[in-house]
């Protein structure tokens, strides 16, 4: 038998059929649905009089549009948002799929709720009409974002028409230095490959530094595989994965658990499997990282300086100049001299309990800079409850952070949490595109610890200097 | 889905690289529950200023390109989110073809599902078409999917590759769901086999 990669194995186990030209029909084990990319898909089903083929494998959660202020249960003010949220509820009930309403403590960002509830399991295929579905790859499941037509296709047939991607391996050898986190790994990788470096590939992350990460950290790494252009990111499951999954509401129990575990232990890349592309990075070479521009590939170590457009080649020269103008930065200035007025901690990249523990460690007993707007938005109601129980919420509030309800919030600013033109934010989310956090808003992507540090000092700060 | 056979029209040059889906259709306009009507907000933040007035030097606001059906774009067009609102907005505006050296995966596949043809060409060919497009309304480009050729304003021919299945669907305006439904016995067989093998799913 030929040696295969983890991706090959999961792919092969889900092949329903394959046409002469290689177009494949892939079976989908879990379909996650949110309010923004699904209404047109459900409308399509209704028009064609089609049911959802496997409602028991379909999970709907509102997250993008929901306000995160405590008064949200009194109703959603923005009419268009309300229409979308109501549509999701109606569709979930009409078609009989699992649904976590806004007032359910389990509600949250779909990519945090899935793993938390045990919907995401190793070896599965997971899709969602959302590019950060890559997050679930941390469990060794093949997870990727799809468009709304594909959402409709999966709802109707529980399959997806796919062409196989290529295999790419990103290995992080050795140990991370103090102050360096999963977020810095994933940003550093994008800085190396560029936003198109993974295009057409599924990335498997491996190596000692990846093994050393918690499940939360692994989710952070896989989350941003899409920013590197990859179709999906994957990490082979191990004991940490099994420990995380065990006992979750929708994880298998008893004999089924044993059977599942035996299968999951076969989910790894064979030793002599061949990758189409390989990147090896020494963990020791990764520093706390930050983006300076308007593309996730605009990554530099915090010790660096703002680049000149002329440092780049080809089309990137113009793009870099545009980014410098948009970001209002002078080439040559130190990154640590960039003043910050807003701090956003949350999102499916860094909205989990471990992220908030990191933040609490940095800000405990301190106060955020005067005039700073800083908010922490839990990835789910359960994360929020846990942080309250651990006393983290109190530490954050004492330091001056707003403590919000779960949702996507200022990650993409579809709800009322937005930047004003010219405001500058240190954010733990995953995209720094123009206007991403509000028209004219400026975003610097950082780890939770670095966001916390910026909240204290009022400028981008090397966490190692605190 | 609208069939795609041949498109002849003006091509708008957008040399900027990494044009992302937030630029193509800002999230503000994702709050719709319909597929149509997004064209007026295509490239909204690049096309209009804060007060809603047109920004004169944005390419699609220039008289020559107002009816463009083709975009010639810089590398990595359509990166970012999976929103299908991006191709819906392009289509609603009247764009049927986007040409670049590379596309983000999800955007690329979303195009085919909406009757838009994304064409990947080597840098040299894209550069040539970009130069053609810069020449404005006189520079009409013709794209023939059947023969997989692009004919430039000066009659020069460039051929392109496209996946055979995707081409078939585009030319015939076929919807994937209908095609897959024809395989429902295969799907049922897979489900039966898989439930026996992995009952925990
Ligand atoms: S948190 Fe941000 S990236 Fe994640 S699903 Fe929500 S909007 Fe998308």
XYZ file of C-alpha atoms and ligand atoms in Angstrom:
675
model
C 0.000 0.000 0.000
C 1.283 3.450 -0.817
C 2.005 5.843 2.001
C -0.718 8.443 2.460
C -1.099 11.709 4.301
C -3.700 12.429 6.940
C -5.571 14.502 4.370
C -5.536 11.607 1.888
C -6.920 9.258 4.537
C -9.828 11.484 5.508
C -10.535 12.238 1.869
C -10.590 8.573 0.890
C -12.859 7.670 3.793
C -15.478 10.153 2.564
C -15.525 9.512 -1.170
C -19.038 8.761 -2.350
C -18.144 8.673 -6.015
C -15.514 9.854 -8.400
C -16.033 10.823 -12.028
C -13.755 10.119 -14.950
C -12.264 13.585 -14.780
C -11.492 13.266 -11.078
C -14.396 15.372 -9.818
C -15.383 13.799 -6.546
C -18.443 13.687 -4.403
C -17.424 13.935 -0.770
C -19.675 12.964 2.123
C -20.061 15.640 4.815
C -20.306 14.579 8.469
C -21.033 17.946 10.034
C -22.574 21.032 8.542
C -22.438 24.219 10.598
C -24.707 27.082 9.633
C -24.840 30.747 10.624
C -27.236 33.544 9.759
C -25.254 35.469 7.143
C -24.455 32.880 4.496
C -27.468 30.576 4.828
C -30.747 32.416 4.108
C -30.393 32.171 0.321
C -29.574 28.465 0.638
C -32.681 27.668 2.655
C -34.708 29.797 0.250
C -33.361 27.634 -2.572
C -34.492 24.472 -0.783
C -37.956 25.872 -0.246
C -38.283 26.878 -3.890
C -37.273 23.416 -5.062
C -39.326 21.728 -2.366
C -36.323 19.867 -0.983
C -35.809 18.780 2.635
C -32.497 18.904 4.525
C -31.085 15.456 3.909
C -29.440 14.980 7.309
C -30.822 17.509 9.800
C -29.209 15.572 12.666
C -25.797 16.456 11.194
C -26.628 20.125 10.752
C -26.073 22.729 13.472
C -27.255 26.335 13.313
C -25.917 29.148 15.510
C -26.392 32.907 15.169
C -23.083 34.711 15.692
C -22.081 37.364 13.123
C -24.954 39.778 13.640
C -25.774 39.373 17.300
C -25.132 42.358 19.531
C -22.772 41.503 22.393
C -24.035 44.039 24.916
C -25.952 42.818 27.939
C -29.207 44.337 26.731
C -29.378 42.211 23.605
C -32.188 40.039 24.904
C -34.486 43.027 24.695
C -34.286 42.700 20.940
C -31.932 43.503 18.086
C -32.172 47.105 17.054
C -30.820 46.913 13.517
C -33.665 45.811 11.327
C -31.644 44.000 8.698
C -29.741 42.060 11.349
C -32.979 41.140 13.015
C -34.416 39.872 9.740
C -31.390 37.632 9.229
C -31.478 36.320 12.789
C -35.206 35.631 12.541
C -34.671 33.898 9.212
C -32.082 31.571 10.780
C -34.442 30.682 13.591
C -37.318 30.024 11.236
C -35.168 27.962 8.905
C -33.700 25.916 11.752
C -37.131 25.146 13.149
C -38.802 24.513 9.765
C -36.076 22.162 8.591
C -35.493 20.516 11.963
C -31.756 21.154 12.398
C -29.991 21.600 15.771
C -30.248 25.194 16.861
C -28.717 27.300 19.616
C -30.763 30.491 19.986
C -29.286 33.775 21.144
C -30.537 33.306 24.700
C -29.016 29.818 25.069
C -25.851 29.702 27.180
C -24.292 27.413 24.554
C -24.667 30.070 21.822
C -21.477 31.574 20.477
C -19.244 31.750 17.426
C -20.039 28.704 15.348
C -16.373 27.573 15.270
C -16.165 27.679 19.036
C -19.542 26.063 19.665
C -18.857 23.096 17.340
C -15.801 21.776 19.210
C -17.189 22.760 22.603
C -20.336 20.694 22.118
C -18.445 17.715 20.714
C -19.913 18.110 17.227
C -16.397 18.276 15.813
C -14.584 14.952 16.061
C -11.344 13.607 14.563
C -11.505 12.200 11.057
C -14.710 13.999 10.138
C -15.503 16.235 7.210
C -16.835 19.539 8.516
C -18.108 22.417 6.394
C -19.676 25.790 7.051
C -20.486 28.796 4.916
C -17.579 30.566 6.526
C -13.912 30.564 5.670
C -12.718 30.079 9.255
C -14.175 26.597 9.308
C -10.502 25.698 9.026
C -10.473 26.006 12.838
C -11.914 22.506 13.235
C -8.867 21.035 11.517
C -7.200 21.182 14.944
C -9.020 17.921 15.688
C -7.674 16.141 12.647
C -10.903 16.702 10.769
C -11.056 17.980 7.211
C -12.809 21.294 7.651
C -13.286 24.095 5.198
C -15.402 27.042 4.242
C -17.924 26.909 1.414
C -20.091 29.400 -0.450
C -23.848 29.696 -0.146
C -24.580 27.588 -3.250
C -22.503 24.868 -1.644
C -24.351 25.342 1.645
C -27.533 24.615 -0.275
C -25.874 21.650 -1.947
C -24.814 20.181 1.392
C -28.217 20.809 2.952
C -29.908 18.998 0.064
C -27.465 16.148 -0.474
C -25.089 15.998 2.538
C -22.276 15.942 -0.001
C -19.976 18.397 -1.688
C -18.515 18.331 -5.192
C -14.797 18.731 -4.740
C -11.515 18.447 -6.535
C -8.759 17.103 -4.356
C -6.278 19.649 -3.075
C -2.538 19.164 -2.886
C -0.710 18.248 0.306
C 1.416 20.824 2.103
C 3.304 20.301 5.328
C 4.242 23.075 7.707
C 6.562 21.849 10.402
C 7.465 23.931 13.437
C 10.463 22.342 15.080
C 11.720 22.917 18.602
C 10.280 24.985 21.437
C 8.620 28.400 21.449
C 10.383 31.198 23.288
C 8.648 32.820 26.276
C 5.985 35.323 25.198
C 5.426 33.564 21.865
C 2.054 31.900 21.311
C 0.011 29.876 18.833
C -1.160 33.141 17.268
C 2.426 34.168 16.601
C 3.114 30.808 14.955
C 0.208 31.089 12.576
C 0.916 34.751 11.749
C 4.600 34.037 11.255
C 3.770 31.237 8.811
C 1.547 33.580 6.747
C 4.315 36.176 6.820
C 6.575 33.544 5.259
C 4.187 32.037 2.694
C 2.053 35.067 1.816
C -1.722 34.988 1.581
C -1.588 32.857 -1.539
C 1.154 30.490 -0.349
C -1.268 27.725 0.543
C -3.650 28.162 -2.403
C -4.793 24.808 -3.743
C -3.351 22.983 -0.738
C -4.444 21.481 2.526
C -1.833 22.248 5.152
C -0.879 19.731 7.806
C 0.843 21.433 10.738
C 3.273 19.250 12.629
C 6.457 19.320 14.676
C 7.298 19.628 18.332
C 5.976 23.179 18.804
C 2.587 22.150 17.381
C 2.445 19.005 19.538
C 3.197 21.157 22.584
C 0.173 23.388 21.943
C -3.102 22.883 23.770
C -6.233 22.202 21.719
C -7.082 25.892 22.041
C -3.716 26.825 20.574
C -4.083 24.316 17.770
C -7.458 25.794 16.890
C -5.814 29.229 16.695
C -3.189 27.877 14.293
C -5.660 26.076 12.002
C -8.093 29.010 12.122
C -5.734 31.152 10.082
C -4.788 28.481 7.526
C -7.264 30.297 5.287
C -5.334 33.558 5.632
C -2.425 31.626 4.140
C -4.692 30.736 1.219
C -5.013 27.057 2.124
C -8.219 25.141 1.613
C -7.899 23.750 5.137
C -5.450 23.236 7.978
C -4.996 19.940 9.797
C -3.290 18.650 12.916
C -3.155 14.911 13.575
C -5.137 13.954 16.677
C -3.299 12.731 19.764
C -3.983 12.159 23.449
C -4.652 15.885 23.965
C -7.323 15.751 21.293
C -8.980 12.691 22.798
C -8.909 14.215 26.290
C -10.514 17.392 24.995
C -13.274 15.533 23.168
C -14.109 13.007 25.886
C -17.317 13.679 27.768
C -18.554 16.489 25.494
C -22.326 16.414 24.899
C -22.174 15.042 21.363
C -19.014 12.970 21.650
C -19.471 9.192 21.554
C -19.827 7.349 24.864
C -19.174 3.808 26.121
C -18.529 1.198 23.449
C -18.936 3.778 20.708
C -16.173 5.838 22.347
C -13.818 2.849 22.326
C -14.561 2.121 18.685
C -14.113 5.757 17.757
C -10.849 5.991 19.675
C -9.441 2.942 17.904
C -10.234 4.586 14.568
C -8.928 8.001 15.553
C -5.576 6.486 16.455
C -5.122 5.530 12.793
C -5.370 9.170 11.742
C -1.836 10.261 11.018
C 0.395 10.789 8.014
C 2.436 7.725 7.067
C 6.123 8.181 7.562
C 7.143 8.177 3.909
C 4.113 9.992 2.533
C 5.016 12.655 -0.009
C 3.973 16.295 0.289
C 3.720 18.612 -2.694
C 5.083 21.507 -0.673
C 7.039 21.610 2.583
C 7.902 24.476 4.890
C 10.008 24.062 7.993
C 10.315 26.776 10.590
C 12.339 26.775 13.809
C 10.136 27.703 16.751
C 13.084 29.622 18.187
C 12.970 31.983 15.196
C 9.395 33.058 15.879
C 8.931 36.306 17.784
C 5.795 37.959 19.068
C 4.277 39.137 15.788
C 2.101 41.981 14.577
C 0.653 43.101 11.267
C 1.465 46.586 10.006
C -0.623 46.643 6.796
C -3.972 45.591 5.405
C -3.221 42.020 4.428
C -2.595 39.196 6.923
C 0.729 38.587 5.157
C 1.972 42.000 6.305
C 3.517 40.401 9.379
C 6.604 41.553 11.264
C 8.175 40.763 14.600
C 7.244 43.410 17.154
C 10.895 44.415 17.297
C 10.741 45.576 13.673
C 10.037 48.848 11.892
C 7.345 49.861 9.409
C 8.627 48.928 5.935
C 8.997 51.132 2.864
C 6.844 50.325 -0.159
C 10.085 50.113 -2.111
C 11.153 47.150 0.065
C 8.727 45.039 -1.949
C 8.600 43.711 -5.490
C 6.069 43.633 -8.308
C 2.412 44.318 -7.554
C 3.172 44.376 -3.851
C 4.844 47.803 -4.138
C 1.565 49.488 -4.969
C -0.345 47.378 -2.453
C 2.161 48.259 0.274
C 1.935 51.968 -0.489
C -1.832 51.786 -0.384
C -1.621 49.929 2.948
C 0.777 52.507 4.426
C -1.552 55.311 3.397
C -4.615 53.546 4.720
C -2.915 52.661 7.982
C -1.474 56.151 8.360
C 2.038 54.880 9.054
C 5.467 56.316 8.302
C 8.046 53.910 6.929
C 10.968 53.432 9.268
C 9.071 54.084 12.486
C 9.310 51.490 15.210
C 6.300 49.227 15.476
C 6.298 49.767 19.223
C 5.753 53.499 18.611
C 2.373 52.874 16.987
C -0.338 54.307 19.234
C -3.470 52.265 19.847
C -6.878 53.569 20.944
C -8.952 50.400 20.833
C -8.302 46.818 21.881
C -10.474 43.924 20.768
C -9.962 40.515 22.335
C -12.161 37.738 21.020
C -13.167 36.015 17.709
C -12.915 32.412 16.604
C -9.138 32.866 16.501
C -8.675 33.917 20.122
C -11.986 33.854 21.969
C -11.426 30.774 24.106
C -10.787 30.381 27.814
C -7.049 29.923 27.444
C -6.810 33.229 25.569
C -8.569 35.053 28.391
C -6.344 33.413 30.985
C -3.361 34.854 29.104
C -4.918 38.291 29.092
C -5.792 38.093 32.787
C -2.190 37.175 33.584
C -0.945 40.328 31.861
C -3.473 42.809 33.248
C -4.071 41.454 36.740
C -3.952 44.298 39.271
C -3.253 46.884 36.545
C -5.324 49.470 34.699
C -5.673 49.963 30.981
C -4.422 53.247 29.552
C -6.724 56.176 30.138
C -9.084 56.817 27.227
C -8.536 53.340 25.824
C -11.602 51.455 24.606
C -10.970 47.806 25.366
C -13.359 44.913 25.125
C -13.230 41.204 25.684
C -15.833 39.187 23.835
C -16.095 35.499 24.731
C -16.423 33.005 21.904
C -19.395 31.332 23.570
C -21.723 31.664 26.520
C -19.937 28.731 28.125
C -16.525 30.380 27.781
C -18.039 33.445 29.392
C -19.446 31.411 32.275
C -16.148 29.622 32.823
C -14.181 32.865 32.830
C -16.570 34.244 35.420
C -16.162 31.165 37.540
C -12.378 31.357 37.369
C -12.419 34.982 38.427
C -10.964 36.076 35.084
C -13.942 38.221 34.187
C -13.486 40.192 37.389
C -9.778 40.750 36.771
C -10.522 42.030 33.276
C -13.294 44.325 34.441
C -11.168 45.658 37.288
C -8.495 46.502 34.742
C -11.043 48.478 32.708
C -12.115 46.034 29.994
C -15.720 45.736 28.884
C -16.922 42.185 29.424
C -19.340 41.223 26.670
C -21.737 38.480 25.609
C -20.676 35.924 23.003
C -20.506 36.644 19.275
C -18.254 37.693 16.408
C -18.430 41.311 17.506
C -15.676 43.601 16.285
C -13.930 40.850 14.328
C -15.969 41.924 11.337
C -18.159 44.630 12.758
C -21.465 43.469 11.329
C -23.051 44.230 14.665
C -22.841 47.567 16.502
C -19.219 46.951 17.646
C -17.233 48.963 15.092
C -14.236 51.215 14.657
C -14.711 54.819 13.586
C -12.640 56.111 10.658
C -9.030 56.576 11.735
C -9.360 54.598 14.964
C -6.557 52.145 15.505
C -7.137 48.758 17.058
C -4.958 45.960 18.376
C -7.128 42.934 17.645
C -6.813 39.223 18.342
C -8.944 38.394 15.314
C -7.701 37.201 11.949
C -8.226 39.865 9.292
C -6.816 43.348 8.939
C -8.426 44.174 5.595
C -9.411 47.748 4.842
C -12.670 48.477 6.612
C -12.827 45.067 8.225
C -13.548 46.451 11.697
C -15.472 49.476 10.450
C -15.017 51.855 7.537
C -11.667 53.632 7.783
C -10.719 51.636 10.894
C -7.128 50.428 11.240
C -6.360 46.959 12.529
C -3.168 45.427 13.894
C -3.441 41.685 14.411
C -1.748 40.373 17.545
C -1.895 37.590 20.136
C -4.107 37.958 23.233
C -1.104 38.707 25.460
C 0.134 41.388 23.073
C -3.363 42.900 22.854
C -3.448 43.036 26.639
C -0.044 44.711 26.713
C -1.176 47.338 24.195
C -4.273 48.022 26.289
C -2.034 48.821 29.265
C 0.530 50.999 27.504
C -1.534 52.623 24.736
C 0.854 51.545 22.004
C 1.956 48.299 20.367
C 4.169 46.649 22.946
C 6.581 43.746 23.093
C 5.036 41.483 25.706
C 8.553 40.470 26.769
C 9.249 44.041 27.908
C 6.414 44.115 30.420
C -28.021 29.690 -13.532
C -27.405 31.775 -16.622
C -25.593 29.900 -19.372
C -22.138 31.028 -20.366
C -20.937 30.592 -23.910
C -19.328 33.756 -25.207
C -18.770 37.200 -23.743
C -17.596 40.187 -25.704
C -17.148 43.397 -23.816
C -15.049 46.057 -22.200
C -12.472 44.916 -19.673
C -11.751 47.004 -16.593
C -8.145 46.949 -15.342
C -7.695 46.424 -11.566
C -3.967 45.805 -11.132
C -4.094 45.889 -7.325
C -3.088 42.524 -5.847
C -4.953 40.694 -3.085
C -8.326 42.297 -3.822
C -10.333 40.699 -1.035
C -14.004 39.920 -0.657
C -14.416 42.735 1.884
C -13.409 45.139 -0.899
C -15.662 43.448 -3.457
C -18.684 43.664 -1.191
C -18.243 45.169 2.289
C -19.940 43.311 5.121
C -22.490 46.093 5.513
C -24.292 44.611 2.536
C -24.263 41.009 3.716
C -27.369 41.579 5.766
C -29.595 40.672 2.886
C -31.521 37.433 2.618
C -31.602 37.672 -1.197
C -29.110 36.969 -3.948
C -29.989 39.919 -6.170
C -29.527 43.660 -5.944
C -25.925 43.737 -4.710
C -24.446 45.278 -7.869
C -25.045 48.820 -6.702
C -22.737 48.167 -3.755
C -20.008 46.329 -5.643
C -16.603 47.663 -4.471
C -18.612 50.101 -2.358
C -15.813 51.581 -0.253
C -13.562 52.055 -3.275
C -16.364 53.330 -5.494
C -18.085 55.808 -3.177
C -16.873 58.241 -0.539
C -18.326 58.394 2.977
C -21.156 60.637 1.766
C -22.166 58.243 -1.001
C -20.674 60.272 -3.872
C -18.795 58.517 -6.631
C -15.012 58.580 -6.425
C -14.159 59.790 -9.907
C -10.896 57.946 -10.462
C -12.140 54.513 -9.415
C -12.064 52.447 -12.569
C -15.724 51.398 -12.681
C -16.785 55.033 -12.241
C -14.943 56.125 -15.369
C -17.252 56.500 -18.363
C -15.270 53.989 -20.403
C -15.728 51.195 -17.877
C -19.226 51.683 -16.542
C -20.518 48.790 -18.594
C -17.496 46.559 -18.193
C -18.273 42.857 -18.323
C -14.742 41.720 -17.692
C -12.224 42.515 -14.956
C -8.515 41.993 -15.413
C -7.125 41.820 -11.891
C -3.886 41.583 -9.926
C -2.739 38.375 -8.190
C -4.844 36.482 -5.671
C -8.218 38.021 -6.505
C -11.113 37.178 -4.163
C -9.135 36.273 -1.063
C -10.741 36.547 2.342
C -14.154 35.375 3.356
C -16.320 32.699 1.765
C -19.158 35.122 1.106
C -20.911 34.254 -2.135
C -22.191 37.811 -2.029
C -18.937 38.673 -3.834
C -19.797 36.853 -7.082
C -23.466 37.822 -6.653
C -22.425 41.481 -6.565
C -20.106 41.109 -9.560
C -22.797 39.343 -11.560
C -25.476 41.829 -10.578
C -23.212 44.632 -11.791
C -22.755 42.802 -15.074
C -19.327 41.208 -14.701
C -19.157 37.768 -16.346
C -15.403 37.178 -16.503
C -12.502 37.835 -14.132
C -8.962 37.272 -15.336
C -5.988 37.009 -12.980
C -2.830 35.016 -12.310
C -4.485 33.418 -9.280
C -7.705 33.314 -7.284
C -8.563 32.329 -3.751
C -10.062 28.812 -3.741
C -13.532 29.486 -2.372
C -14.105 32.564 -4.505
C -12.966 30.657 -7.573
C -15.468 27.887 -7.037
C -18.239 30.331 -6.084
C -17.852 32.052 -9.467
C -18.683 28.918 -11.427
C -21.819 28.410 -9.394
C -23.088 31.806 -10.477
C -22.316 31.904 -14.151
C -19.067 33.837 -13.828
C -15.955 32.543 -15.528
C -12.696 33.071 -13.592
C -9.693 32.636 -15.893
C -6.194 31.913 -14.620
C -3.372 32.966 -16.940
C 0.379 33.347 -16.638
C 1.687 36.752 -15.532
C 2.749 37.633 -19.062
C -0.718 37.131 -20.554
C -2.416 38.944 -17.691
C 0.023 41.812 -18.178
C -0.837 42.002 -21.865
C -4.577 41.994 -21.222
C -4.075 44.587 -18.487
C -2.402 46.851 -21.060
C -5.300 46.240 -23.450
C -7.824 46.989 -20.721
C -6.063 50.280 -19.894
C -7.018 51.498 -23.351
C -10.637 51.971 -22.318
C -13.869 51.392 -24.178
C -12.247 50.759 -27.534
C -10.435 47.773 -26.191
C -13.081 45.118 -26.494
C -12.067 41.625 -25.436
C -13.842 38.476 -26.458
C -13.972 35.281 -24.428
C -15.160 32.027 -25.922
C -15.591 29.260 -23.373
C -16.297 26.538 -25.909
C -12.932 26.928 -27.636
C -11.241 28.226 -24.456
C -9.834 31.290 -26.149
C -9.550 34.995 -25.460
C -9.324 37.343 -28.388
C -7.739 40.706 -27.613
C -8.629 44.028 -29.269
C -5.847 43.570 -31.799
C -6.924 40.071 -32.727
C -4.261 38.334 -30.670
C -5.366 34.989 -29.265
C -4.715 33.570 -25.837
C -5.936 30.144 -24.814
C -6.845 29.174 -21.268
C -7.450 26.059 -19.211
C -10.661 25.214 -17.424
C -11.865 22.127 -15.593
C -13.981 20.030 -17.991
C -16.830 19.447 -15.553
C -17.031 23.094 -14.550
C -17.010 24.096 -18.204
C -19.805 21.658 -18.994
C -21.969 23.041 -16.172
C -21.288 26.652 -17.110
C -22.057 26.183 -20.808
C -25.292 24.383 -20.061
C -26.284 26.481 -17.068
C -26.522 23.306 -14.970
C -27.132 23.440 -11.270
C -24.971 21.102 -9.179
C -27.729 20.029 -6.843
C -29.809 18.526 -9.603
C -26.782 16.627 -10.881
C -25.883 15.295 -7.455
C -29.483 14.307 -6.738
C -29.146 11.829 -9.593
C -26.583 10.046 -7.443
C -28.760 9.758 -4.368
C -28.629 5.957 -4.354
C -24.849 6.172 -4.149
C -25.117 8.629 -1.266
C -27.574 6.339 0.522
C -25.231 3.391 0.028
C -22.337 5.373 1.453
C -24.424 6.399 4.452
C -25.438 2.810 5.156
C -21.851 1.596 4.944
C -20.523 4.443 7.034
C -23.109 4.184 9.783
C -22.168 0.543 10.202
C -18.463 1.394 10.288
C -18.613 4.603 12.334
C -21.842 4.577 14.303
C -20.708 7.585 16.387
C -21.134 9.957 13.462
S -15.218 35.540 14.732
Fe -14.689 36.656 12.902
S -13.613 35.228 11.606
Fe -14.644 34.069 13.201
S -16.571 33.428 12.278
Fe -16.946 35.355 13.358
S -16.614 36.927 11.832
Fe -15.731 35.078 11.010
